[in-house]
């Protein structure tokens, strides 16, 4: 046997083994790698956004609104809320449009290309108004790509191994988010903000090329659904009351957990004042959650294939609640890092299992729209969290963390009560 034949045979055995063990295919592996790269590019700028908002001109911003002081923290919260609100408003129509057209890849690629342009534009804005407009466009970009991406994942996985496959995908994506804020903060400290924004944009464009070459289009037309085509076309969102209750529970769970995760975003400046440190230090604080989640995500995903998704989702939320609340009493950088590290372990039981369960529950002809409900919930939580914590921070440092911890516990109770 020639060397080339041996190499081809080895690759074939490796792919077969990976597919059997993890529920992967070549297309899913490439899609996962591309999303890891894109997440890395987008994650580079995370520790730079709050200082960016604080540094731009904002002469038209009032000092108080409805009796609430418009502090830097509130402005940062509004900046992140604009992203979440716009993304939430656009995401479901984009998911429905993807279902109607029956195509996924063009939406994913278009959203990523716009995201790359937006990330570069952050570094060249000179006023708060322009920055908010760019942030809104960023929300549109992710709204275009995310529902189609989730529907594409549903088609590239099978129910029996979907937890493992979603865990693999989420782990690679998490790797990008986990490492990037540390790198981005360090690059900004050494070379300036614009160098970081430019690098992020270039990486995302490169990942679009990887998707274009390595991931095939998956046609998902209404006719492929097991449901009555007339029912699918009628605009009915759910096919049963049980499905409606379960999706409601998942949506509440995702909103509350994202409020808890995003609590530190608008609190960057008060946290740094409390504990001291640099942008790189805050990048570590932000990133450690995704790093620890990365370590346990794949085994948790495999466990959900054996023992079910619901128990992990509810358990992860109930474990997250006290960890978020305790951040309000942390006094040092390493205290924050330890709590955020444990939070990442808890989140491993929530994020990928939620996606996997949503894919299990979704109807074939409505996958983009129904899974878009879950991704929209992530956007809503990400939008609400920084605003709530920014406003509550005017009352006291610990108040935002306690409030979001209580909300996270309430999400866990909703999962237990509603999800089947």
Coordinates of C-alpha atoms in Angstrom, one line a residue:
X1 CA 0.0 0.0 0.0
X2 CA 1.4 3.4 -0.9
X3 CA 2.0 6.2 1.6
X4 CA -0.9 8.3 0.1
X5 CA -3.3 5.3 0.4
X6 CA -2.2 4.7 4.0
X7 CA -2.7 8.4 4.9
X8 CA -6.2 8.4 3.2
X9 CA -7.1 5.2 5.1
X10 CA -5.9 6.7 8.4
X11 CA -8.0 9.9 7.8
X12 CA -11.0 7.8 7.0
X13 CA -10.7 5.7 10.2
X14 CA -10.2 8.9 12.2
X15 CA -13.2 10.6 10.8
X16 CA -15.3 7.4 11.3
X17 CA -14.2 7.2 14.9
X18 CA -14.9 10.8 15.6
X19 CA -18.3 10.6 14.0
X20 CA -19.2 7.5 16.1
X21 CA -17.9 8.9 19.4
X22 CA -18.8 12.6 19.2
X23 CA -21.6 12.7 16.6
X24 CA -19.3 14.8 14.4
X25 CA -19.0 15.1 10.6
X26 CA -16.3 16.8 8.6
X27 CA -18.7 19.7 7.9
X28 CA -19.6 20.1 11.6
X29 CA -15.9 20.1 12.6
X30 CA -15.1 22.8 10.0
X31 CA -18.1 24.9 11.1
X32 CA -17.0 24.5 14.7
X33 CA -13.4 25.6 13.9
X34 CA -14.6 28.6 11.9
X35 CA -16.9 29.7 14.7
X36 CA -13.9 29.4 17.2
X37 CA -11.9 31.7 14.9
X38 CA -14.8 34.2 14.5
X39 CA -15.5 34.1 18.3
X40 CA -11.8 34.8 18.9
X41 CA -11.9 37.8 16.5
X42 CA -15.0 39.2 18.2
X43 CA -13.8 38.4 21.7
X44 CA -10.6 40.4 21.3
X45 CA -12.5 43.7 21.7
X46 CA -14.6 42.7 24.8
X47 CA -12.3 44.4 27.5
X48 CA -12.0 47.5 25.2
X49 CA -15.7 48.4 24.9
X50 CA -16.4 50.0 28.3
X51 CA -13.2 52.2 28.1
X52 CA -14.2 53.0 24.5
X53 CA -17.6 54.3 25.6
X54 CA -16.0 56.3 28.4
X55 CA -13.5 57.9 26.1
X56 CA -15.7 59.2 23.3
X57 CA -17.4 62.6 23.2
X58 CA -20.9 62.7 24.6
X59 CA -21.9 66.4 25.1
X60 CA -25.7 65.7 24.5
X61 CA -26.0 63.1 27.3
X62 CA -28.0 64.5 30.2
X63 CA -26.7 64.2 33.7
X64 CA -29.9 62.5 35.0
X65 CA -33.0 60.8 33.5
X66 CA -36.2 60.2 35.6
X67 CA -34.2 60.8 38.7
X68 CA -31.4 58.3 37.8
X69 CA -27.9 59.7 37.5
X70 CA -26.4 58.9 34.0
X71 CA -23.1 57.6 35.2
X72 CA -20.4 56.0 33.1
X73 CA -21.8 52.6 34.1
X74 CA -25.3 53.6 32.9
X75 CA -23.9 54.7 29.6
X76 CA -22.0 51.4 29.2
X77 CA -25.2 49.6 30.0
X78 CA -27.1 51.5 27.4
X79 CA -24.4 50.8 24.8
X80 CA -24.7 47.0 25.4
X81 CA -28.5 47.2 25.6
X82 CA -28.7 48.8 22.1
X83 CA -26.9 45.7 20.7
X84 CA -29.2 43.3 22.5
X85 CA -32.5 45.2 21.8
X86 CA -31.7 45.4 18.0
X87 CA -30.6 41.8 17.8
X88 CA -33.7 40.7 19.7
X89 CA -36.0 42.6 17.4
X90 CA -34.4 41.4 14.1
X91 CA -33.4 37.8 15.0
X92 CA -36.8 36.1 14.8
X93 CA -37.8 37.6 11.4
X94 CA -34.3 36.6 10.1
X95 CA -34.9 33.0 11.4
X96 CA -38.3 32.9 9.7
X97 CA -36.8 34.3 6.5
X98 CA -34.1 31.6 6.6
X99 CA -36.9 28.9 7.0
X100 CA -38.8 30.3 4.1
X101 CA -35.9 30.5 1.7
X102 CA -34.5 27.2 2.8
X103 CA -30.9 28.4 3.0
X104 CA -28.6 28.8 5.9
X105 CA -25.0 29.5 4.8
X106 CA -25.6 32.8 3.1
X107 CA -27.1 34.2 6.3
X108 CA -24.2 33.0 8.4
X109 CA -21.6 34.4 5.9
X110 CA -23.4 37.8 5.5
X111 CA -23.7 38.3 9.2
X112 CA -20.1 37.6 9.8
X113 CA -18.9 39.9 7.1
X114 CA -21.0 42.8 8.5
X115 CA -19.6 41.9 12.0
X116 CA -16.1 42.3 10.7
X117 CA -16.8 45.7 9.3
X118 CA -18.5 46.8 12.5
X119 CA -15.5 45.7 14.7
X120 CA -13.1 47.7 12.5
X121 CA -15.5 50.7 12.7
X122 CA -15.5 50.7 16.5
X123 CA -11.9 51.9 16.5
X124 CA -12.6 54.9 14.2
X125 CA -15.7 56.4 15.8
X126 CA -15.5 59.8 17.5
X127 CA -18.8 60.3 19.2
X128 CA -21.2 58.4 21.4
X129 CA -24.0 58.8 18.8
X130 CA -22.0 57.2 16.0
X131 CA -20.8 54.5 18.4
X132 CA -24.3 53.6 19.3
X133 CA -25.3 53.4 15.6
X134 CA -22.4 51.0 15.0
X135 CA -23.4 49.0 18.0
X136 CA -26.9 48.7 16.6
X137 CA -25.6 47.5 13.2
X138 CA -23.6 44.9 15.2
X139 CA -26.8 43.6 16.6
X140 CA -28.3 43.4 13.1
X141 CA -25.3 41.4 11.9
X142 CA -25.6 38.8 14.6
X143 CA -29.4 38.6 14.2
X144 CA -28.8 37.7 10.6
X145 CA -26.3 34.9 11.2
X146 CA -27.3 33.3 14.5
X147 CA -30.7 31.7 13.8
X148 CA -29.3 30.3 10.6
X149 CA -26.2 29.0 12.3
X150 CA -28.3 27.2 15.0
X151 CA -30.6 25.7 12.3
X152 CA -27.5 24.6 10.3
X153 CA -26.2 22.9 13.5
X154 CA -29.5 21.1 13.9
X155 CA -29.2 19.6 10.4
X156 CA -25.6 18.6 10.9
X157 CA -26.3 16.6 14.1
X158 CA -28.5 13.7 15.2
X159 CA -30.6 13.5 18.3
X160 CA -28.8 10.5 19.8
X161 CA -25.4 12.3 19.9
X162 CA -26.6 15.9 19.8
X163 CA -25.4 16.7 23.3
X164 CA -21.9 15.6 22.5
X165 CA -21.9 17.4 19.1
X166 CA -23.3 20.6 20.6
X167 CA -20.7 20.3 23.4
X168 CA -17.9 20.0 20.9
X169 CA -19.2 23.0 18.9
X170 CA -19.8 25.1 22.1
X171 CA -16.3 24.2 23.4
X172 CA -14.5 25.4 20.3
X173 CA -16.6 28.5 20.2
X174 CA -15.9 29.0 23.9
X175 CA -12.2 28.6 23.3
X176 CA -12.3 31.7 21.1
X177 CA -14.2 33.7 23.7
X178 CA -12.1 32.4 26.5
X179 CA -8.7 33.3 25.3
X180 CA -9.5 36.4 23.2
X181 CA -10.3 38.9 25.9
X182 CA -6.9 38.3 27.6
X183 CA -5.1 38.6 24.2
X184 CA -7.1 41.6 23.2
X185 CA -6.4 43.5 26.4
X186 CA -2.7 42.8 26.2
X187 CA -2.6 43.9 22.5
X188 CA -4.4 47.1 23.4
X189 CA -2.1 47.8 26.3
X190 CA 0.9 47.3 24.0
X191 CA -0.2 48.7 20.6
X192 CA -3.4 50.6 21.1
X193 CA -7.1 50.0 20.6
X194 CA -7.2 50.2 16.8
X195 CA -4.7 47.4 16.4
X196 CA -7.0 45.1 18.3
X197 CA -10.1 46.1 16.3
X198 CA -8.3 45.6 13.0
X199 CA -7.0 42.2 14.0
X200 CA -10.5 41.1 15.1
X201 CA -12.0 42.2 11.7
X202 CA -9.3 40.4 9.7
X203 CA -9.8 37.1 11.6
X204 CA -13.6 37.1 11.1
X205 CA -13.2 37.7 7.3
X206 CA -10.8 34.8 7.2
X207 CA -13.3 32.5 8.9
X208 CA -16.0 33.5 6.3
X209 CA -13.6 32.1 3.6
X210 CA -13.3 28.9 5.6
X211 CA -17.1 28.5 5.8
X212 CA -17.4 29.2 2.1
X213 CA -14.9 26.5 1.2
X214 CA -15.5 23.8 3.8
X215 CA -19.2 23.8 4.8
X216 CA -21.8 22.7 2.3
X217 CA -25.2 24.4 2.1
X218 CA -28.0 22.5 3.8
X219 CA -31.4 22.9 2.1
X220 CA -34.2 23.1 4.7
X221 CA -37.5 23.7 2.9
X222 CA -40.9 23.6 4.5
X223 CA -41.7 20.5 2.5
X224 CA -39.1 18.5 4.5
X225 CA -41.1 19.0 7.7
X226 CA -43.1 16.1 9.3
X227 CA -45.9 18.6 10.0
X228 CA -48.7 19.5 7.8
X229 CA -47.3 22.0 5.3
X230 CA -50.4 24.2 5.6
X231 CA -49.9 24.4 9.4
X232 CA -46.3 25.4 8.9
X233 CA -47.2 28.1 6.4
X234 CA -50.0 29.4 8.6
X235 CA -47.6 31.1 10.9
X236 CA -48.3 28.9 13.9
X237 CA -45.3 29.1 16.2
X238 CA -45.6 25.8 18.1
X239 CA -47.2 22.4 17.2
X240 CA -48.3 21.5 20.7
X241 CA -48.9 23.0 24.1
X242 CA -46.1 20.8 25.6
X243 CA -43.7 22.3 23.0
X244 CA -44.8 25.8 23.8
X245 CA -44.3 25.3 27.6
X246 CA -40.9 23.8 27.1
X247 CA -39.7 26.6 24.8
X248 CA -41.0 29.1 27.3
X249 CA -39.0 27.5 30.1
X250 CA -35.9 27.5 28.0
X251 CA -36.3 31.2 27.0
X252 CA -36.8 32.2 30.7
X253 CA -33.7 30.2 31.7
X254 CA -31.5 31.7 29.0
X255 CA -32.6 35.3 29.7
X256 CA -31.9 34.9 33.5
X257 CA -28.6 33.2 33.1
X258 CA -27.4 35.8 30.6
X259 CA -28.4 38.6 33.0
X260 CA -26.1 37.0 35.6
X261 CA -23.2 36.4 33.2
X262 CA -23.4 39.9 31.8
X263 CA -23.5 41.6 35.2
X264 CA -19.8 42.4 35.1
X265 CA -19.9 44.2 31.8
X266 CA -21.2 47.6 32.9
X267 CA -19.4 47.2 36.2
X268 CA -15.9 47.1 34.6
X269 CA -14.8 50.5 35.9
X270 CA -16.2 50.0 39.5
X271 CA -14.6 46.5 39.7
X272 CA -11.2 47.9 38.6
X273 CA -11.5 50.7 41.1
X274 CA -12.4 48.1 43.8
X275 CA -9.7 45.6 43.1
X276 CA -7.1 47.5 41.0
X277 CA -5.8 46.1 37.7
X278 CA -5.6 46.7 34.0
X279 CA -7.6 45.9 30.9
X280 CA -5.7 42.6 30.7
X281 CA -6.7 41.9 34.3
X282 CA -10.4 42.5 33.5
X283 CA -10.0 40.4 30.3
X284 CA -8.9 37.5 32.5
X285 CA -11.8 38.1 34.9
X286 CA -14.2 38.0 31.9
X287 CA -12.5 35.2 30.1
X288 CA -12.1 32.7 33.0
X289 CA -15.8 31.8 32.8
X290 CA -15.5 30.6 29.3
X291 CA -12.2 28.9 29.9
X292 CA -13.6 26.7 32.7
X293 CA -16.7 26.1 30.7
X294 CA -14.5 24.9 27.9
X295 CA -12.9 22.3 30.2
X296 CA -16.1 20.6 31.2
X297 CA -18.5 21.3 28.3
X298 CA -17.8 18.2 26.2
X299 CA -18.2 15.6 29.0
X300 CA -21.3 17.4 30.2
X301 CA -22.7 17.3 26.6
X302 CA -22.1 13.6 26.5
X303 CA -23.8 13.1 29.9
X304 CA -26.9 14.9 28.6
X305 CA -27.2 12.3 25.8
X306 CA -27.4 9.6 28.5
X307 CA -29.3 11.3 31.3
X308 CA -31.3 14.0 29.6
X309 CA -30.9 17.7 29.1
X310 CA -33.4 19.2 31.7
X311 CA -31.6 18.1 34.9
X312 CA -28.4 19.7 33.8
X313 CA -30.0 23.0 32.7
X314 CA -31.9 23.4 35.9
X315 CA -28.9 22.3 38.0
X316 CA -26.6 24.7 36.2
X317 CA -28.9 27.7 36.8
X318 CA -29.4 26.9 40.5
X319 CA -25.6 26.5 41.0
X320 CA -25.0 29.8 39.1
X321 CA -27.3 31.9 41.3
X322 CA -25.2 32.0 44.5
X323 CA -22.0 32.4 42.5
X324 CA -23.3 35.5 40.8
X325 CA -24.6 36.9 44.1
X326 CA -21.3 36.4 45.9
X327 CA -19.5 38.5 43.3
X328 CA -21.0 41.6 45.0
X329 CA -18.8 40.8 48.0
X330 CA -15.5 39.9 46.3
X331 CA -12.6 42.2 47.4
X332 CA -9.8 41.1 45.1
X333 CA -9.1 40.2 41.5
X334 CA -8.5 36.6 42.4
X335 CA -11.7 36.4 44.4
X336 CA -13.6 37.5 41.3
X337 CA -11.7 35.1 39.2
X338 CA -12.5 32.2 41.4
X339 CA -16.2 32.9 41.4
X340 CA -16.3 33.5 37.7
X341 CA -14.3 30.2 37.2
X342 CA -16.9 28.3 39.1
X343 CA -19.7 30.1 37.2
X344 CA -18.2 28.7 34.0
X345 CA -18.5 25.1 35.3
X346 CA -22.2 25.8 36.1
X347 CA -22.8 27.4 32.7
X348 CA -21.5 24.2 31.0
X349 CA -24.8 22.6 32.2
X350 CA -26.9 25.3 30.6
X351 CA -25.6 26.7 27.3
X352 CA -25.0 23.7 25.1
X353 CA -27.7 21.6 26.6
X354 CA -30.2 24.4 26.0
X355 CA -29.2 24.5 22.3
X356 CA -29.4 20.6 22.1
X357 CA -32.8 20.5 23.8
X358 CA -34.2 23.3 21.6
X359 CA -33.0 21.3 18.5
X360 CA -34.6 18.2 19.8
X361 CA -37.9 20.0 20.3
X362 CA -37.9 22.1 17.1
X363 CA -40.2 21.2 14.1
X364 CA -38.3 20.6 10.9
X365 CA -40.1 23.4 8.9
X366 CA -39.7 25.9 11.7
X367 CA -36.2 25.2 13.0
X368 CA -34.8 28.7 12.2
X369 CA -37.6 30.5 13.9
X370 CA -38.0 28.2 16.9
X371 CA -34.3 28.0 17.7
X372 CA -34.2 31.7 17.0
X373 CA -36.4 32.1 20.1
X374 CA -33.6 30.7 22.2
X375 CA -30.9 32.8 20.6
X376 CA -33.1 35.8 20.9
X377 CA -33.4 35.0 24.6
X378 CA -29.6 35.2 24.9
X379 CA -29.8 38.6 23.2
X380 CA -32.5 39.9 25.6
X381 CA -30.6 38.7 28.6
X382 CA -27.4 40.3 27.3
X383 CA -29.3 43.5 26.7
X384 CA -31.1 43.7 30.0
X385 CA -28.2 42.6 32.2
X386 CA -25.8 45.6 31.7
X387 CA -28.7 48.1 31.9
X388 CA -30.1 46.6 35.1
X389 CA -26.7 46.3 36.7
X390 CA -25.6 49.8 35.6
X391 CA -28.7 51.3 37.2
X392 CA -28.6 49.2 40.3
X393 CA -24.9 50.1 40.8
X394 CA -26.0 53.6 41.8
X395 CA -27.6 52.0 44.9
X396 CA -24.5 49.9 45.9
X397 CA -21.8 47.7 44.5
X398 CA -23.3 44.5 45.7
X399 CA -26.9 45.2 44.7
X400 CA -26.6 44.3 41.0
X401 CA -25.0 41.0 41.7
X402 CA -27.5 40.0 44.4
X403 CA -30.5 40.9 42.1
X404 CA -29.1 39.0 39.1
X405 CA -28.4 36.0 41.3
X406 CA -32.0 35.9 42.5
X407 CA -33.2 36.2 38.9
X408 CA -30.9 33.2 37.9
X409 CA -32.4 31.1 40.6
X410 CA -35.9 32.0 39.4
X411 CA -34.9 30.8 35.9
X412 CA -33.9 27.4 37.4
X413 CA -37.3 27.0 39.0
X414 CA -39.0 27.8 35.7
X415 CA -37.1 25.1 33.9
X416 CA -38.2 22.5 36.6
X417 CA -41.8 23.7 36.3
X418 CA -42.2 24.1 32.5
X419 CA -39.7 22.1 30.5
X420 CA -40.7 18.6 29.5

